[in-house]
Every structure is written in structure tokens, then in C-alpha cells.
Coordinates of C-alpha atoms in Angstrom, one line a residue:
Chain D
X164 CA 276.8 205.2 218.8
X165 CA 276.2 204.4 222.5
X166 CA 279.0 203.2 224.0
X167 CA 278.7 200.9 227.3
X168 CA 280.7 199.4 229.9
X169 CA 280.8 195.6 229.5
X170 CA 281.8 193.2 232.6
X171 CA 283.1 196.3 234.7
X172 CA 282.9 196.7 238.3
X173 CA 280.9 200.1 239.1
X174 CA 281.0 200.3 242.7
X175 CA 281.9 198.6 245.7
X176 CA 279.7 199.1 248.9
X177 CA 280.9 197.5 252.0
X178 CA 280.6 198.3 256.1
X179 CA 283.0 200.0 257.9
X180 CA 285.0 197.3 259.1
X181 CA 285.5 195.8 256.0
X182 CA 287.3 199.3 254.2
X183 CA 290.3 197.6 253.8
X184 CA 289.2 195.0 251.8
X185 CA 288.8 197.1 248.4
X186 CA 290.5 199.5 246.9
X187 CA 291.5 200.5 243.7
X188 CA 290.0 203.3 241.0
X189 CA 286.2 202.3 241.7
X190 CA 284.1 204.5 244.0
X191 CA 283.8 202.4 247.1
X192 CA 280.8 203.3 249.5
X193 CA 281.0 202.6 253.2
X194 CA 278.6 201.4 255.2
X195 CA 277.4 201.8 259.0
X196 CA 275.6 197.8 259.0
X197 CA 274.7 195.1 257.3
X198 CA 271.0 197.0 256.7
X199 CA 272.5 200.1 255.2
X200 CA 275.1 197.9 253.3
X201 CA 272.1 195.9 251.1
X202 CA 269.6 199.3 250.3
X203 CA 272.8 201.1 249.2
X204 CA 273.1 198.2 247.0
X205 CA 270.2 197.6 246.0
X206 CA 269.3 201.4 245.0
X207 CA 272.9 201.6 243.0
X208 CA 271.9 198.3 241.2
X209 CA 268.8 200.0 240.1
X210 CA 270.4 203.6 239.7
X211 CA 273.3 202.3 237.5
X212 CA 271.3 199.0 236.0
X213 CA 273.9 196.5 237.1
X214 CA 274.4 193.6 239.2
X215 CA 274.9 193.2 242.9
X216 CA 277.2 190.3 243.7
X217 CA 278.5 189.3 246.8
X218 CA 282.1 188.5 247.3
X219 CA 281.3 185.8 250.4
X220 CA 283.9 188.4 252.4
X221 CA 281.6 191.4 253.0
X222 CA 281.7 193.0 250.0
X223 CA 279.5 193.5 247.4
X224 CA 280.2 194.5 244.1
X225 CA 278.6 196.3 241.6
X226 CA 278.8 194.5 238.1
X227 CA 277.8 196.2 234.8
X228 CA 277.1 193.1 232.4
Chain C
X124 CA 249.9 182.6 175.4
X125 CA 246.9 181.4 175.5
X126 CA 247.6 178.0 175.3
X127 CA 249.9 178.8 178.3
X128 CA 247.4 181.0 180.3
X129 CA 246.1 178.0 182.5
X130 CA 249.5 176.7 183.3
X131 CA 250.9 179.9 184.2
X132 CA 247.8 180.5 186.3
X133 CA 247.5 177.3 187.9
X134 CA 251.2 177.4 189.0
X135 CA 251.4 181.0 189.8
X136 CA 248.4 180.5 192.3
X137 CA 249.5 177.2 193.8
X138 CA 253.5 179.1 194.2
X139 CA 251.5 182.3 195.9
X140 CA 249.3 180.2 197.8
X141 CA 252.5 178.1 199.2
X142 CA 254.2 181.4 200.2
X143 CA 250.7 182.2 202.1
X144 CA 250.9 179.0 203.6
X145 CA 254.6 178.9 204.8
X146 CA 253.7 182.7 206.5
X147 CA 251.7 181.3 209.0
X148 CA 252.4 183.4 211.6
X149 CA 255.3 182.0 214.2
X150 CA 256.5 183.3 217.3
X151 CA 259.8 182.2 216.7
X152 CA 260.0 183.0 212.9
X153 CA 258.2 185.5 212.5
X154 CA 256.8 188.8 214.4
X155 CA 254.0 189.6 212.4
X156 CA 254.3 192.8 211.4
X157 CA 251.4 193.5 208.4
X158 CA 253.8 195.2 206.4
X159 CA 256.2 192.0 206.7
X160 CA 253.2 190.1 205.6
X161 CA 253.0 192.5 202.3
X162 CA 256.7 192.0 201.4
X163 CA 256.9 188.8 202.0
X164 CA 253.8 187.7 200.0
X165 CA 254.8 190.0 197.0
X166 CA 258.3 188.7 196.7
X167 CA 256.3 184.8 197.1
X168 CA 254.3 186.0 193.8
X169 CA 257.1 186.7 192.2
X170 CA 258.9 184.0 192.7
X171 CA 255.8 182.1 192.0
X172 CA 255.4 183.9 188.8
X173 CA 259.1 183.0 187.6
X174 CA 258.6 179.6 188.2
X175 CA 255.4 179.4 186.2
X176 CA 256.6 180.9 182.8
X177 CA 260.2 179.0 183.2
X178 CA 258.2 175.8 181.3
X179 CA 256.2 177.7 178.6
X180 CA 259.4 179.4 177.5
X181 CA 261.2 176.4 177.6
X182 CA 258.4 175.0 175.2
X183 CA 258.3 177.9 172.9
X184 CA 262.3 177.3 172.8
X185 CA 263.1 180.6 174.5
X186 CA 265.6 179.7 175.8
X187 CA 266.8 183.0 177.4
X188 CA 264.5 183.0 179.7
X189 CA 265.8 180.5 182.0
X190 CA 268.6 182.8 183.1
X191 CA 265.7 185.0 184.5
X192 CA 265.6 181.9 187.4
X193 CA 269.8 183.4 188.3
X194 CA 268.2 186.7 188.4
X195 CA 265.6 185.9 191.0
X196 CA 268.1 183.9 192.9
X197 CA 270.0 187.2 193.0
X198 CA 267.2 189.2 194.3
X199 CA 266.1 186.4 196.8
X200 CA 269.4 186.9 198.0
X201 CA 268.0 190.4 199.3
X202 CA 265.4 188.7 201.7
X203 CA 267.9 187.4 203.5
X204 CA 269.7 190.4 204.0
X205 CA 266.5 192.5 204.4
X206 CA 265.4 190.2 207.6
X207 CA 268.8 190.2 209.0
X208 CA 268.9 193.7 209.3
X209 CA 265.5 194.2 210.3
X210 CA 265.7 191.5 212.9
X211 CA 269.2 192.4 213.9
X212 CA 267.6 196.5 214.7
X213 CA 265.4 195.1 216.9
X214 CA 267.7 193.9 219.0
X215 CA 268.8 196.4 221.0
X216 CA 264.9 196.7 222.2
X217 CA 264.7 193.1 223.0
X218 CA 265.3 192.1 227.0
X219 CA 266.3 188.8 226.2
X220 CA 267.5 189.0 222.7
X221 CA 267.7 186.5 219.8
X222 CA 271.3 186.7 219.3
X223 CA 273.2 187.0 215.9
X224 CA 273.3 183.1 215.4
X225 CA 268.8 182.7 215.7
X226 CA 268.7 185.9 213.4
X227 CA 270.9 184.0 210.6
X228 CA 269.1 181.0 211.1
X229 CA 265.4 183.0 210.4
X230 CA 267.0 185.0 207.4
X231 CA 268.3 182.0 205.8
X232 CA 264.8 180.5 206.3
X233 CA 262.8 183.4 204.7
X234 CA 264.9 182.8 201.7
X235 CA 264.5 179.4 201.3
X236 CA 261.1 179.8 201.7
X237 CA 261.2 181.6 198.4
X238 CA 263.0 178.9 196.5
X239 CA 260.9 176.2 198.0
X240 CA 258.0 178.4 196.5
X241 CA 259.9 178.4 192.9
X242 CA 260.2 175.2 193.0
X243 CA 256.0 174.2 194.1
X244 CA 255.2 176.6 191.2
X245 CA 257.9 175.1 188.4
X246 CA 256.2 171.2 189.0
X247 CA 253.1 172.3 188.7
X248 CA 253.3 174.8 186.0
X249 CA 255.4 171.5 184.2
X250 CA 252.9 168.6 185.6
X251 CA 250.0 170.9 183.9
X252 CA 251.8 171.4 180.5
X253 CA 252.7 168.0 179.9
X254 CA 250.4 165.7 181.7
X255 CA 247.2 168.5 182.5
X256 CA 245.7 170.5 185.2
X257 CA 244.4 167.3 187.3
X258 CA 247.9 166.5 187.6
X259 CA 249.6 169.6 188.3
X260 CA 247.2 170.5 191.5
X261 CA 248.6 167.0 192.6
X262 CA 252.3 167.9 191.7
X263 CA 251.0 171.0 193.4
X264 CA 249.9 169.5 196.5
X265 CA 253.2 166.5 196.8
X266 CA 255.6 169.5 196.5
X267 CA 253.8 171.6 199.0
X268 CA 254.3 168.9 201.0
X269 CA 257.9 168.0 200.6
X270 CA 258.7 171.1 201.3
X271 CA 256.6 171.3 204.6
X272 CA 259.0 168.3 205.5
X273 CA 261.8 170.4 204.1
X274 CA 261.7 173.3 206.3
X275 CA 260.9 171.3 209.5
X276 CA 263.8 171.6 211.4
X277 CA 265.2 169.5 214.1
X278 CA 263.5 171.2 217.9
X279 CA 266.1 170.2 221.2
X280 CA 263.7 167.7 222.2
X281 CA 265.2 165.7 219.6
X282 CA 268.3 165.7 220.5
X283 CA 268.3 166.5 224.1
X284 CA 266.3 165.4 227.2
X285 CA 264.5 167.8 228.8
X286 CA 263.7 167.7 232.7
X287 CA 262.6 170.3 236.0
X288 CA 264.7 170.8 238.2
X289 CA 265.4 172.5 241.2
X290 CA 267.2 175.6 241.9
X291 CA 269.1 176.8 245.0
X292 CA 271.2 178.9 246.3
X293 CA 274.9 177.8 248.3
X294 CA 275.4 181.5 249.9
X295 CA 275.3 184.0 247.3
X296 CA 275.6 181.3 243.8
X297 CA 272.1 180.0 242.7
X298 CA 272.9 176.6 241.6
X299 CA 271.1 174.2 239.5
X300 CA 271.8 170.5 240.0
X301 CA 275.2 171.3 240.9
X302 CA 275.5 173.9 237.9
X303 CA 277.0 177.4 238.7
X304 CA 274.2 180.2 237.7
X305 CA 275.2 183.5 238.7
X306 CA 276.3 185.5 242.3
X307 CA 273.1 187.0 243.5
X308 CA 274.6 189.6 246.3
X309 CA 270.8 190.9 247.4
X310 CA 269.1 188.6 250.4
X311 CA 265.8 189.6 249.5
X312 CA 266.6 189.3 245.4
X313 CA 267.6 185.8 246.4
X314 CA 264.4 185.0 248.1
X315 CA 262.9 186.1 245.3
X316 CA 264.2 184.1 242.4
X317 CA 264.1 180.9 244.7
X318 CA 259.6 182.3 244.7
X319 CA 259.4 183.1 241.4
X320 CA 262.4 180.8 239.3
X321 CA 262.0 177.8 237.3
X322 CA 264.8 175.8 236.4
X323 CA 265.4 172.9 233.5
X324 CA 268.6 170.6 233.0
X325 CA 269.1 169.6 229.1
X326 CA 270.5 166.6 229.1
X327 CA 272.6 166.1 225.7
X328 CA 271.7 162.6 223.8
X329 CA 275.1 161.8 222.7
X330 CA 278.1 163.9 221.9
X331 CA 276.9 165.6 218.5
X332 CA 274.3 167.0 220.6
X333 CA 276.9 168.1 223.6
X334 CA 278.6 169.5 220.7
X335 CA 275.0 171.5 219.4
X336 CA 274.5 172.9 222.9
X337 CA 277.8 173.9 223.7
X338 CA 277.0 177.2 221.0
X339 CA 276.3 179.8 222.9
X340 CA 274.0 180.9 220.4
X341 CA 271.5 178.1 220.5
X342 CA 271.4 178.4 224.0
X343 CA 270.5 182.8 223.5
X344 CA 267.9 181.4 221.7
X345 CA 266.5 178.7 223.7
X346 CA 266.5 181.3 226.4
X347 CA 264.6 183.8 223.8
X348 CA 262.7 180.8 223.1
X349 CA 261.4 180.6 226.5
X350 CA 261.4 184.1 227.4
X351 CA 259.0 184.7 224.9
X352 CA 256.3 182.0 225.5
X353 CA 256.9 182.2 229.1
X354 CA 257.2 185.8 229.5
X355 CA 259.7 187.2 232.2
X356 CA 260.6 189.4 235.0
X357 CA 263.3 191.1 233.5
X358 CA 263.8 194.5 233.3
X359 CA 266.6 196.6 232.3
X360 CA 267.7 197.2 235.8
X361 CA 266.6 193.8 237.3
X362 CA 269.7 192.0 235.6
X363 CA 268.9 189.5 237.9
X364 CA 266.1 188.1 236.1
X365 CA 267.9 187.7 232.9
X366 CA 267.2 183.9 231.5
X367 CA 271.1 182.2 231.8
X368 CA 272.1 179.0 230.4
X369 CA 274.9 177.3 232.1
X370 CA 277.2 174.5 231.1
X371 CA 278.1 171.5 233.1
X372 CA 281.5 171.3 231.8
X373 CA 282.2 167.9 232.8
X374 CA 279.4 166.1 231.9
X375 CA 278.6 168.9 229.0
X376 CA 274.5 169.4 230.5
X377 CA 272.6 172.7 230.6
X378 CA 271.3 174.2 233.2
X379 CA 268.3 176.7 232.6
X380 CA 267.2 179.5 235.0
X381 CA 264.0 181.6 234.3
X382 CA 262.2 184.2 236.0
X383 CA 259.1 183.9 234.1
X384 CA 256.1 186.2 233.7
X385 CA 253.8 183.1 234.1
X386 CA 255.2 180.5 236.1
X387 CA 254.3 177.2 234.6
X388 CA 256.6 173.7 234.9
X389 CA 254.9 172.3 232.5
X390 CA 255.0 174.8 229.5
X391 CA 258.8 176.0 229.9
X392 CA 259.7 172.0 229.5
X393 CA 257.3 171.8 226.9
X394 CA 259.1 175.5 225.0
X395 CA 262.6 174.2 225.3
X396 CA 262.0 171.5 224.0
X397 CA 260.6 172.9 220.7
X398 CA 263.2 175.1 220.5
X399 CA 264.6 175.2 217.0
X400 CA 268.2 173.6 216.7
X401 CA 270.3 176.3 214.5
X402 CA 271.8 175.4 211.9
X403 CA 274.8 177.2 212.6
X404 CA 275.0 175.6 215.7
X405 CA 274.5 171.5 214.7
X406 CA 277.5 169.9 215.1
X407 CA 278.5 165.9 214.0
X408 CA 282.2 165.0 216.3
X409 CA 280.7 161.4 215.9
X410 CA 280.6 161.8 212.0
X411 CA 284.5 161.6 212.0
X412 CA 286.2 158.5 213.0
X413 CA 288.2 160.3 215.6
X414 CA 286.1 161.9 217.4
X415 CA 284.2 158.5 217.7
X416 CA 287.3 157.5 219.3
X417 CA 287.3 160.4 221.2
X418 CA 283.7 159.6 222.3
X419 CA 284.0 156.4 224.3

């Protein structure tokens, strides 16, 4: 049997000024811009097939649903 | 037996040719596999069969034979199973699945299908004993149609009103008529769905039908519902695109959001609204005297 992550957050990517604002036991990826900051996202929404939602702060999370 | 050879014909062929005529192939109901087909229509001529012969041995006083009817309820009983578990495998393949709740509804329906097809075959197999062939291809023919009426289920354009609507997005939440969606994090994902999206509200009738949509099952399968006439964008790492339903949870609407393969106002109003209510899901608050009360 597969088992899956359900509603877990995979990654967080945020810019460098904003590497305060997460923490925790999640692999957090910093970013130089705003640019860098969405293709990271974007290619480790496709890479781990989850979600990219934005936290209205500067960071974006990674959501497996 | 041969004064029994023409009812038991008669009333086998007008059971088989009821099961033939309930297979019409569905979307919804039914994914048309040939080998479904075979199973299905075998089982039908059974049951047809058992139907037929229930009068002649009744007539000839064998009485025994009747409790052959408990047997094929028994193995009717199978069907049910047997599409639950086939339906239930294909899940995991399907982007926007039925959900448990649409699978029970179409396994319960494949065995009543075979009852339904007992019973067309046991009037006209009696109509044809007792009264002779003219009249059992009309008992043939009324059954046939009661249970057309029978299996019609109630669609959510019954009980719900169905209009377009327009999504947007307040920063990162795409919001329908006020109705939270989902967090889109991706600018140019955003864009996107705002291109390619079509949204409905389903407005509840009355409070049974608030009651009906608050399932989360019937609203996987309105979204299956749509995603398969519709088509859509999804893919298994473009979560984004996965149909959502949404409640209002004051005023108990629905909100639909679609990224659909063919984008088409018209149709995606037109497929929710013939999306089947499930059984599982109907719910009657008015039905009790308190929740009338409740209700105003």
C-alpha cells in the first residue's frame, strides 16, 4: 500500500528578507526576489505535485492535498 | 411444459429485453466496458428467467419453487458488491473521482435494476398465463414503464437553482460570489484560472435541499458530474485545476469552480443541473416538525 501525505506542508520558499518568518521541521528555500521566489515555486509544485499557496506575508507554502 | 413454453418465453424475452433496455449506456452510470455489458445482460436473463417460471410452478402447485426468488435475491446481492468494487478500483486512476457516496448510489442502482427486471418478467409471464399473450406484451410494456419512472431519480435542477457566475480573485483567494475557493499562491496560475475558469452558484430551494448539498459526497459527484462532460485541466500536479465545491455557510449556497477542457457556460449549467441527487445524500429537516420550526 502507498502511503501519502494528506494536508501537509512540503516546503516553504520565501526571499531573503522574509527568513524569519518560517521555521519549524519543513525545508524552507530562500530566495534572492520576488522572480526567483515564484519559479522556485512553481517547479517544487510540479516536482512534489502539491499546491502553492500564498500566505498574504511573503511566504508561500507548499501544500500536499 | 409445453403448455408453459410461450409464457416462459414471452416473459423471459420481455425481462431480457428490459435489462437491454435499462443498459443504455450512461456517462454517469455506466462506463461501458463490453465485458460489463456481458455480465450485466447474463445476470438480466437470469433474473428474467426466474421471474418467468415463478407462475408456471405456482400453477403446477410447486410450490418450492418460489424460494428460488430468495435465492436470486441473494445472488443479486453480488451485483452490488461486484460494481462497488470495480468502481471503487478505479478510483485511484480517476482525476476528479466519484467518491464513495456516487459509487453506492450506482451499485445500489445496478441491483435494482435486476429486481425491476424480475418483476417486468413475473407480470407478463402471469398476464400471459391467465389472461394470454396479447395481454402479457401490454403487462410487458406498463411495467417497463413503471419502472423507467422508478429508476428516474431526482437531478439538482430539481431541487436547486442553478446560475453563472463570476469568479475572482481578492489577493491570493479566488472567490465566487463572495464564496472562499482555494489560496492560489502562483501570479501567473491565477491569471490563468481567471482565462480558462467557469464558475456556478447552486442555490438551495428550501432547507431539505440545503440539507442535500451540504454532503460532501453529492457535491464530489456534481464536480465528477461536470468534470466528465466538460472535461478538465487537471493534472496530477496542476492541483490547481481540481473542480472544488464550496459552501456558503450562512446562506448554505454552493459555489462551483471548474477549469474545464471545453469551456462552455452554457453546458456546465446545463451538467449540474442533471446531476443525479444521491440517495445517501437526500435529506428531509422539513419532514419533522422541528426542524420546520427551525426553518423559519
Amino acid at each position: 500500500m502507498e502511503i501519502q501525505f494528506q494536508e501537509a506542508i512540503l516546503a516553504i520558499v520565501v526571499k531573503k528578507e522574509d527568513r524569519e518568518k518560517a521555521g519549524g521541521g519543513v525545508p524552507i528555500f530562500v530566495t534572492e526576489n520576488e522572480e526567483e521566489k515564484i519559479r522556485v515555486a512553481q517547479t517544487l509544485a510540479s516536482v512534489l505535485k502539491g499546491m502553492v499557496h500564498d500566505l498574504g506575508n511573503g511566504v508561500f507554502i507548499l501544500v500536499k492535498h | 411444459m409445453e403448455k408453459y413454453w410461450l409464457t416462459v418465453v414471452l416473459s423471459t424475452g420481455a425481462g431480457f429485453l428490459a435489462r437491454l433496455y435499462m443498459l443504455r449506456s450512461d456517462y454517469r452510470q455506466y462506463p461501458g466496458y463490453p465485458h460489463g455489458y456481458v455480465t450485466h445482460l447474463s445476470l438480466g436473463f437470469i433474473a428474467a428467467a426466474l421471474g418467468a417460471v415463478a407462475i408456471p410452478a405456482l400453477v403446477e402447485k410447486e410450490f418450492t419453487a418460489v424460494t428460488f426468488l430468495a435465492l436470486a435475491a441473494e445472488q443479486f446481492r453480488e451485483i452490488r458488491s461486484m460494481e462497488r468494487e470495480s468502481l471503487g478500483a478505479l478510483e485511484d486512476g480517476e482525476l476528479v473521482p466519484r467518491g464513495k457516496d456516487y459509487i453506492e448510489g450506482i451499485a445500489k442502482v445496478f441491483e435494482a435494476r435486476n429486481y425491476l427486471v424480475m418483476l417486468v418478467s413475473l407480470a407478463t409471464s402471469a398476464a400471459t398465463q391467465f389472461l394470454g399473450w396479447p395481454y402479457g406484451v401490454g403487462a410487458a410494456l406498463v411495467t417497463l414503464a413503471i419502472s423507467e419512472y422508478l429508476m428516474k431519480g431526482p437531478i439538482i435542477g430539481d431541487i436547486a437553482q442553478v446560475v453563472p457566475a463570476e469568479p475572482v480573485f481578492e489577493g491570493s483567494v479566488l472567490k465566487v460570489e463572495g464564496i472562499e475557493i482555494m489560496n492560489v499562491g502562483l501570479p501567473a496560475m491565477r491569471e490563468k484560472l481567471l482565462r480558462d475558469g467557469l464558475a456556478v452558484v447552486i442555490k438551495p430551494k428550501d432547507d431539505n435541499a440545503r440539507a442535500t448539498l451540504h454532503s460532501t459526497g453529492q457535491r464530489q459527484a456534481i464536480a465528477h458530474v461536470a468534470a466528465s462532460i466538460l472535461g478538465t485541466k487537471k493534472d496530477v500536479d496542476l492541483l490547481e485545476f481540481t473542480p472544488l465545491l464550496r459552501k456558503d455557510p450562512d446562506t448554505g449556497r454552493i459555489a462551483l469552480f471548474m477549469v474545464p477542457a471545453e469551456k462552455d457556460m452554457e453546458c456546465l449549467v446545463e451538467a449540474v443541473r442533471r446531476a443525479p441527487v444521491l440517495e445517501s445524500a437526500r435529506r428531509a429537516p422539513l419532514k419533522t416538525r422541528l426542524g420546520r420550526a427551525a426553518a423559519d
